[in-house]
Structure formats: structure tokens, C-alpha cells
C-alpha positions as CSV (number, residue, x, y, z in Angstrom):
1,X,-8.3,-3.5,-8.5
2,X,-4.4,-3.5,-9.5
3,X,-2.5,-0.5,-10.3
4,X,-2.3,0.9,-13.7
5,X,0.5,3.1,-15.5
6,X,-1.6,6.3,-15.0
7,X,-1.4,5.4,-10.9
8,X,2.2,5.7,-11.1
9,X,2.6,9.1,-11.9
10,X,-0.7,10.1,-9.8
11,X,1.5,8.5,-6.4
12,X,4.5,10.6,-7.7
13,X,2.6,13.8,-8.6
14,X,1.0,13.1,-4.9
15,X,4.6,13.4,-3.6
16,X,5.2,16.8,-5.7
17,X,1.2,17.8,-3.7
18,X,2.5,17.5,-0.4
19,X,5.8,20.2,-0.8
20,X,3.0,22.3,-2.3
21,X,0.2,22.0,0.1
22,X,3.0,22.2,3.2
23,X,4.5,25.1,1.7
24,X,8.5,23.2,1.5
25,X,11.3,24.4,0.7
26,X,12.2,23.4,-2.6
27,X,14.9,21.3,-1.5
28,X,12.9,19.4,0.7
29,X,10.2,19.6,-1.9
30,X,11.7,18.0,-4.6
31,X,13.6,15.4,-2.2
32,X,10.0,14.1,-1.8
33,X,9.9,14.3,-5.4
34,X,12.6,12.3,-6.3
35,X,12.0,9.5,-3.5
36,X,8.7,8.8,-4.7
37,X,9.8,8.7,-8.4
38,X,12.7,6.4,-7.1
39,X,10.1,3.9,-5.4
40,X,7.9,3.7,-8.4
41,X,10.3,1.9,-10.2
42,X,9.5,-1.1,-8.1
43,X,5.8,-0.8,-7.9
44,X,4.2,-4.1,-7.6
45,X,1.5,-4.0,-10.4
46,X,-0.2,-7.2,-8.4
47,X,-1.6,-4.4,-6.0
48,X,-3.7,-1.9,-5.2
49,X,-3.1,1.8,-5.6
50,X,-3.5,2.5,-1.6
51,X,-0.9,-0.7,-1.2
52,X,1.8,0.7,-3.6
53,X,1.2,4.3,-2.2
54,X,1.8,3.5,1.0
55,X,5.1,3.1,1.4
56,X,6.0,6.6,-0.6
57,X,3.9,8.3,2.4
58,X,5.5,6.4,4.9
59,X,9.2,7.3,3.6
60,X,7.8,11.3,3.0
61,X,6.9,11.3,6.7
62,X,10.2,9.8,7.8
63,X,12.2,12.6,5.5
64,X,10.0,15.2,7.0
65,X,10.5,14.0,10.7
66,X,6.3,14.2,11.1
67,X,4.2,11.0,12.1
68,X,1.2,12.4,10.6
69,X,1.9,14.6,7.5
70,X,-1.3,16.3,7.1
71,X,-1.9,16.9,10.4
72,X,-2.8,20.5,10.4
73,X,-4.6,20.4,7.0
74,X,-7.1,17.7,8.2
75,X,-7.5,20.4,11.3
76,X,-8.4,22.8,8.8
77,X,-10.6,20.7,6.8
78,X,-12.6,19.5,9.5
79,X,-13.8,23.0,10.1
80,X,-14.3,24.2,7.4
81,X,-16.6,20.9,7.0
82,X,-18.2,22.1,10.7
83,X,-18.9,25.1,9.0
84,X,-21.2,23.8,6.0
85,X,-23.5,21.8,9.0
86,X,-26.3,24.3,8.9
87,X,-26.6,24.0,5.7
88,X,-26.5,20.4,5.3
89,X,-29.2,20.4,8.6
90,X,-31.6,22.5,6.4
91,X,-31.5,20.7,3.6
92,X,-32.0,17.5,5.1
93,X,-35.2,19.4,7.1
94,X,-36.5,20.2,4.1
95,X,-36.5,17.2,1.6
96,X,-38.8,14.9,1.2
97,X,-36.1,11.9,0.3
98,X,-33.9,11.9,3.3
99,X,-31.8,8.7,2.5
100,X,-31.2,10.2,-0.7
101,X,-30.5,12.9,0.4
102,X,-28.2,11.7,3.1
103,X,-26.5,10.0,0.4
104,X,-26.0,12.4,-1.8
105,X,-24.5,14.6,1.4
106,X,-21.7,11.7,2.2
107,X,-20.8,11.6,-1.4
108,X,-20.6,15.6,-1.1
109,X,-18.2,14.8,1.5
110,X,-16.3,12.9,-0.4
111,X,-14.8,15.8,-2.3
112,X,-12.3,16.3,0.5
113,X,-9.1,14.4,-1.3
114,X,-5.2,14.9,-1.2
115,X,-4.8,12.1,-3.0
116,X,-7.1,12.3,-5.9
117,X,-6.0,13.1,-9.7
118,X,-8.7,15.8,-10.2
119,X,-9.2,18.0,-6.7
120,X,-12.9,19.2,-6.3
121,X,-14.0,22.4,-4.2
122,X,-16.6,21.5,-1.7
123,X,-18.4,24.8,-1.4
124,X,-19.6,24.3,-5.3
125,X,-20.1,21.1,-5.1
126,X,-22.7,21.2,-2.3
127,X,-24.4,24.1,-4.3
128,X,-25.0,21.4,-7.1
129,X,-24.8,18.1,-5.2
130,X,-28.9,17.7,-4.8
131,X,-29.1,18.4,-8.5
132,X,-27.5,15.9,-9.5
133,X,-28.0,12.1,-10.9
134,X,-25.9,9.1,-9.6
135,X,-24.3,8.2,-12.6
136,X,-24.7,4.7,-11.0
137,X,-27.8,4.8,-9.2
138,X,-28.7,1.7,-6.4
139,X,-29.9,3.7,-3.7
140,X,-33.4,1.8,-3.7
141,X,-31.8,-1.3,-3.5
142,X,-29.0,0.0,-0.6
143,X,-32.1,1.4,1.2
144,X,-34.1,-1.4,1.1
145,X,-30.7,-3.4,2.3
146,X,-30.7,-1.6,5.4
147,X,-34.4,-2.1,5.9
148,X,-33.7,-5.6,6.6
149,X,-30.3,-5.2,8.3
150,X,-29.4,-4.9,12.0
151,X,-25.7,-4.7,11.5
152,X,-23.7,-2.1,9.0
153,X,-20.1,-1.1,8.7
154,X,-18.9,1.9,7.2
155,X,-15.6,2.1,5.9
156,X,-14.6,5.4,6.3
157,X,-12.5,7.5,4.1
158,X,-10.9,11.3,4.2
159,X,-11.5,13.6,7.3
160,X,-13.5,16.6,7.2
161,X,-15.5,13.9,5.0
162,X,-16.2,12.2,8.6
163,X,-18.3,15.1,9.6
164,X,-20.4,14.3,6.9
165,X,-20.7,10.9,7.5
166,X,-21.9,11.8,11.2
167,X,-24.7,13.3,9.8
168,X,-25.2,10.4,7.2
169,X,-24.8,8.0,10.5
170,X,-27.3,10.3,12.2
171,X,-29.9,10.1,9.1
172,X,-29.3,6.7,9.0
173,X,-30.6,6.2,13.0
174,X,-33.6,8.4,12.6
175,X,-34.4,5.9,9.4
176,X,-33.8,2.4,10.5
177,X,-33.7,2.3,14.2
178,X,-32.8,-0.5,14.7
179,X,-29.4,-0.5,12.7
180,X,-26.0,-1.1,14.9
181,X,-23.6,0.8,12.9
182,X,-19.8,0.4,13.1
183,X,-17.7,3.3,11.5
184,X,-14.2,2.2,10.3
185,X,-11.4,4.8,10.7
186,X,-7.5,3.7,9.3
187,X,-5.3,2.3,11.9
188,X,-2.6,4.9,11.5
189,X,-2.0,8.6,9.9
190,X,-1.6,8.4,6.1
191,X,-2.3,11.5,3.5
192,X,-5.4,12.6,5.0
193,X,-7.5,9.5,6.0
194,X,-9.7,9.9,9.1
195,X,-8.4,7.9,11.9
196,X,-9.8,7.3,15.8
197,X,-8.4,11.0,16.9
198,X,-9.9,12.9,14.6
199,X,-13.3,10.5,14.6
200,X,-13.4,11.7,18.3
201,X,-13.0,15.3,18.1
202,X,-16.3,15.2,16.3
203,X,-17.9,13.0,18.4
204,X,-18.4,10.4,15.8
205,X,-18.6,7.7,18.7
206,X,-21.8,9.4,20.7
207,X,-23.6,8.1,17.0
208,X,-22.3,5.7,16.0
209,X,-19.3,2.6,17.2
210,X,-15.9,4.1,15.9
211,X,-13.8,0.9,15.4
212,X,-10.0,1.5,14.5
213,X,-9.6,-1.3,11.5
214,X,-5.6,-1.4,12.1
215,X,-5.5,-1.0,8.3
216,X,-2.4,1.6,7.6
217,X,-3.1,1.7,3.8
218,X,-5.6,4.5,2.7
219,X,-8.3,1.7,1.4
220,X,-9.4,-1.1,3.6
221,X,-6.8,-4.4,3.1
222,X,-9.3,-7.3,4.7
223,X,-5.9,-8.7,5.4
224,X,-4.2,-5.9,7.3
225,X,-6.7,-5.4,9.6
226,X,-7.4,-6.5,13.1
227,X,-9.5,-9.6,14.3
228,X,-12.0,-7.6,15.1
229,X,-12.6,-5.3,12.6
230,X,-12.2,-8.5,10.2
231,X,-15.1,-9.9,12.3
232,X,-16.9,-7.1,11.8
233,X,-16.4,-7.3,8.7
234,X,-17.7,-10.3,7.4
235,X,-20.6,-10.3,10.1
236,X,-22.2,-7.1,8.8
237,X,-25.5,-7.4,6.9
238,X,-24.6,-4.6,4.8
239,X,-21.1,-3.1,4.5
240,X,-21.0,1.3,2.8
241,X,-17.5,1.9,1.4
242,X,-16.6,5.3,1.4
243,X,-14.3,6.6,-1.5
244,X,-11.8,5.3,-4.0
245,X,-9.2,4.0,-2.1
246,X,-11.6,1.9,-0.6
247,X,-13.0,0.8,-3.5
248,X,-9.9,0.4,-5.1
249,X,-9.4,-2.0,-2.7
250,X,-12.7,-4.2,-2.2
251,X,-13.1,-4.6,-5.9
252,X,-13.7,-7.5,-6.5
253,X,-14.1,-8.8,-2.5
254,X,-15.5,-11.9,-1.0
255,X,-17.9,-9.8,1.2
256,X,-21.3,-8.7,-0.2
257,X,-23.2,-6.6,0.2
258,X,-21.0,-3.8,-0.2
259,X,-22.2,-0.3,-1.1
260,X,-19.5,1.4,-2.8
261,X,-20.3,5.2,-2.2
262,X,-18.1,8.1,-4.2
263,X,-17.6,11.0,-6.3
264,X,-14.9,9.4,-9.6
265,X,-11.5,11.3,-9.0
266,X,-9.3,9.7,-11.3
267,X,-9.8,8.1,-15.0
268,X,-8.4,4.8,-13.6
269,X,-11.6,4.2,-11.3
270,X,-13.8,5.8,-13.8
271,X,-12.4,3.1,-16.3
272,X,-12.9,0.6,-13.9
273,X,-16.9,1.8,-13.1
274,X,-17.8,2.5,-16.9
275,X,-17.9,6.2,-16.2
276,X,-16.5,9.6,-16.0
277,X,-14.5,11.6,-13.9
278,X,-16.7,13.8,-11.7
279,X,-19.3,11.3,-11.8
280,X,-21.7,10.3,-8.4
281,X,-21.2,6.5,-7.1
282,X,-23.3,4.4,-5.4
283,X,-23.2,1.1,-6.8
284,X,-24.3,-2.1,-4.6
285,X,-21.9,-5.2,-5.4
């Protein structure tokens, strides 16, 4: 899906999030600011959000001398995601739908966004995530996608959403055995996307194949990525795309299968899905 008007001002209010979140001075702050206002007025509206936003990120790290901008906030957020494990290990002990409720814990996950219109907290929203309804519910026909399959990608998304998706991944092997699952991290830092260093301070790779895609853009771009995770790609019996910017960017794609899995952020994807911000995803395409 292309950019709309509204993304405009979400990238640029994105650039005003980071001299918040890194506590800038206001100088530097509103430098950020005024770059990314600057750059919108040559936004492409033949792409996708992720495509258009990632130049802005690219020339905020290169102002703020940093490779990885969010580098200590994705520290912070992948414990405080360690920290809900327990939790999400009872629960899963407990139910008597484990893929749904493994589902419903990688959409919980999925909270975890600098780059999203509306910001959730994750501690309420796993205190209500098992109560409620996918707004687009094809979890019967995913799961019976992956009874038939013997090869999966995941595209992954934000981390401290990745330890999530370990124990997803984990549910996943207990349930289809016989599953080879590939886990998709971004090829570079950009906002707070999960890439291959912070996939292996979790240990992601003991459960799973981490494959770094190559793709810099927070979405998967089919044609940014490497050979092999294009291979991948189009191999896999059954791809699960984790968040919007991934869906932002597979919609429409040539592939299917695809499992689009993700809590609505913004009222340009909810547009785009028929639904309403706040809303749980998982649509097969």
C-alpha cells in the first residue's frame, strides 16, 4: 500500500518522537524536526510508508552521529518483554487453544512501536489480550496452513516483540513438528526493528533459523532483500507477517499465503483493513 496524506505528518511527528524519547536538546530536537518536515515535501506517494520513512531515519541518525538510534530503548524493551515471560508461560500452560493462544501472544507483542500513530502499553494489553476477538479472524485457516506445511517464514517486526515471537516460534514446534521455520530480522538498525544482534541476545536462533533479509526499510521490500532471503521467500509454504510496516509493504504481493498478524496502529492501515484502530489482525491473503 502507498502512502497517504495522514503518513506524512505521522513520519514527521515520528521525527518530533525521537528528540522526546532520547531526551534532546531542543536544538537538536527540533533540527530533527525540521529535516523531516523538509523531506516530506518530496515524498514519493508511489511508495510505501516504510520506503518514504526511511530516508528521514537514516538522515536523523547521520545528525545525531549514532548508527542505531534506538539502541538503548530496544535494550530496555527487550527486558521489560523478558520480564512478562512467566506470565505468558502460564498462560500458555493453562489454555486449552494453544495456537490461539500463541497468536494472540505475538499480536500482544506487537504493541511494542516507535513508529506507530497511536502508542499502546504492553502491561494492559496482555491483561486484556486473551479476552479479546480478532477483529479479522483466520486463525483456523492459518492453523490448518501450517498443518500441511514444512516450510514458514516469519517476517519479523519490532524488538522486545521478538521475545514474543520466540515463544510463538516455540508454540509453533511443540504443534507442528515438523515445521522448518525461518525468522526474518531487517538487514540494518532503523527506529526500533529487530535485527540479527538483538535476535541473538535472546537466543532466537537455538528455536528457530534467524535469517538477516538485507531489507533496511522497517517493512519487508521483496526487492531490497538478499538472494536468499528472496529464496526463502517465495519457497515458503506459508509466510506470518508481523506488524504494519510489513504489511504496509506486502499488500497486495505476489506471494501467498501470507498471514498478516497485528494489532491496527494508525487509521491509514485500519482504512486499508476495513477496521478500527486498536483492532487484532490476523488475516490470511
Amino acid at each position: 500500500m502507498n502512502i497517504a496524506p495522514a503518513c506524512v505528518d505521522c513520519i514527521i511527528n515520528q521525527a518530533e518522537r525521537v528528540g522526546k524519547t532520547l531526551q534532546l536538546d531542543e536544538k537538536t530536537a527540533r533540527t530533527l524536526v525540521d529535516t523531516a518536515r523538509r523531506m516530506s515535501k518530496n515524498f514519493s506517494f508511489s511508495k510505501t510508508p516504510p520506503e518514504v520513512a526511511t530516508p528521514v531515519y537514516e538522515k536523523m541518525a547521520e545528525i545525531l552521529h549514532v548508527q542505531d538510534i534506538y539502541e538503548n530503548v530496544k535494550k530496555v524493551s527487550t527486558q521489560k518483554a523478558l520480564s512478562f515471560l512467566p506470565l505468558l508461560h502460564a498462560d500458555l500452560e493453562k489454555s486449552k487453544e494453544k495456537f490461539l493462544t500463541a497468536l494472540k501472544i505475538a499480536v500482544a507483542g506487537n504493541v511494542i512501536d516507535l513508529a506507530s500513530e497511536v502508542m499502546f502499553d504492553l502491561e494492559s494489553e496482555l491483561e486484556k489480550i486473551f479476552h479479546t476477538e480478532f477483529a479479522i479472524d483466520d486463525h483456523g485457516h492459518l492453523e490448518a496452513l501450517l498443518a500441511k506445511a514444512s516450510k514458514i517464514v516469519i517476517l519479523g517486526d519490532n524488538v522486545g516483540e521478538h521475545v514474543f515471537d520466540k515463544v510463538f516460534i516455540q508454540t509453533l514446534k511443540e504443534l507442528f513438528p515438523n515445521l522448518h521455520i525461518f525468522y526474518f530480522v531487517r538487514g540494518r538498525p532503523i527506529i526500533n526493528d529487530v535485527t540479527l544482534k538483538e535476535a541473538k541476545e535472546i537466543g532466537l536462533h537455538e528455536v528457530c533459523e534467524v535469517i538477516d533479509s538485507g531489507v533496511p526499510t522497517p517493512g519487508f521490500v521483496y526487492e531490497q532483500a538478499s538472494k536468499e532471503a528472496q529464496r526463502l521467500f517465495r519457497e515458503a509454504d506459508v509466510v506470518i507477517s508481523k506488524g504494519m510496516g510489513n504489511y504496509e509493504c506486502l499488500s497486495p504481493s505476489f506471494k501467498s499465503p501470507i498471514a498478516f498478524l497485528l494489532k491496527v496502529k494508525c487509521t491509514v492501515v485500519a482504512a486499508s483493513l476495513g477496521k478500527e484502530v486498536g483492532d487484532i489482525i490476523c488475516k490470511v491473503a
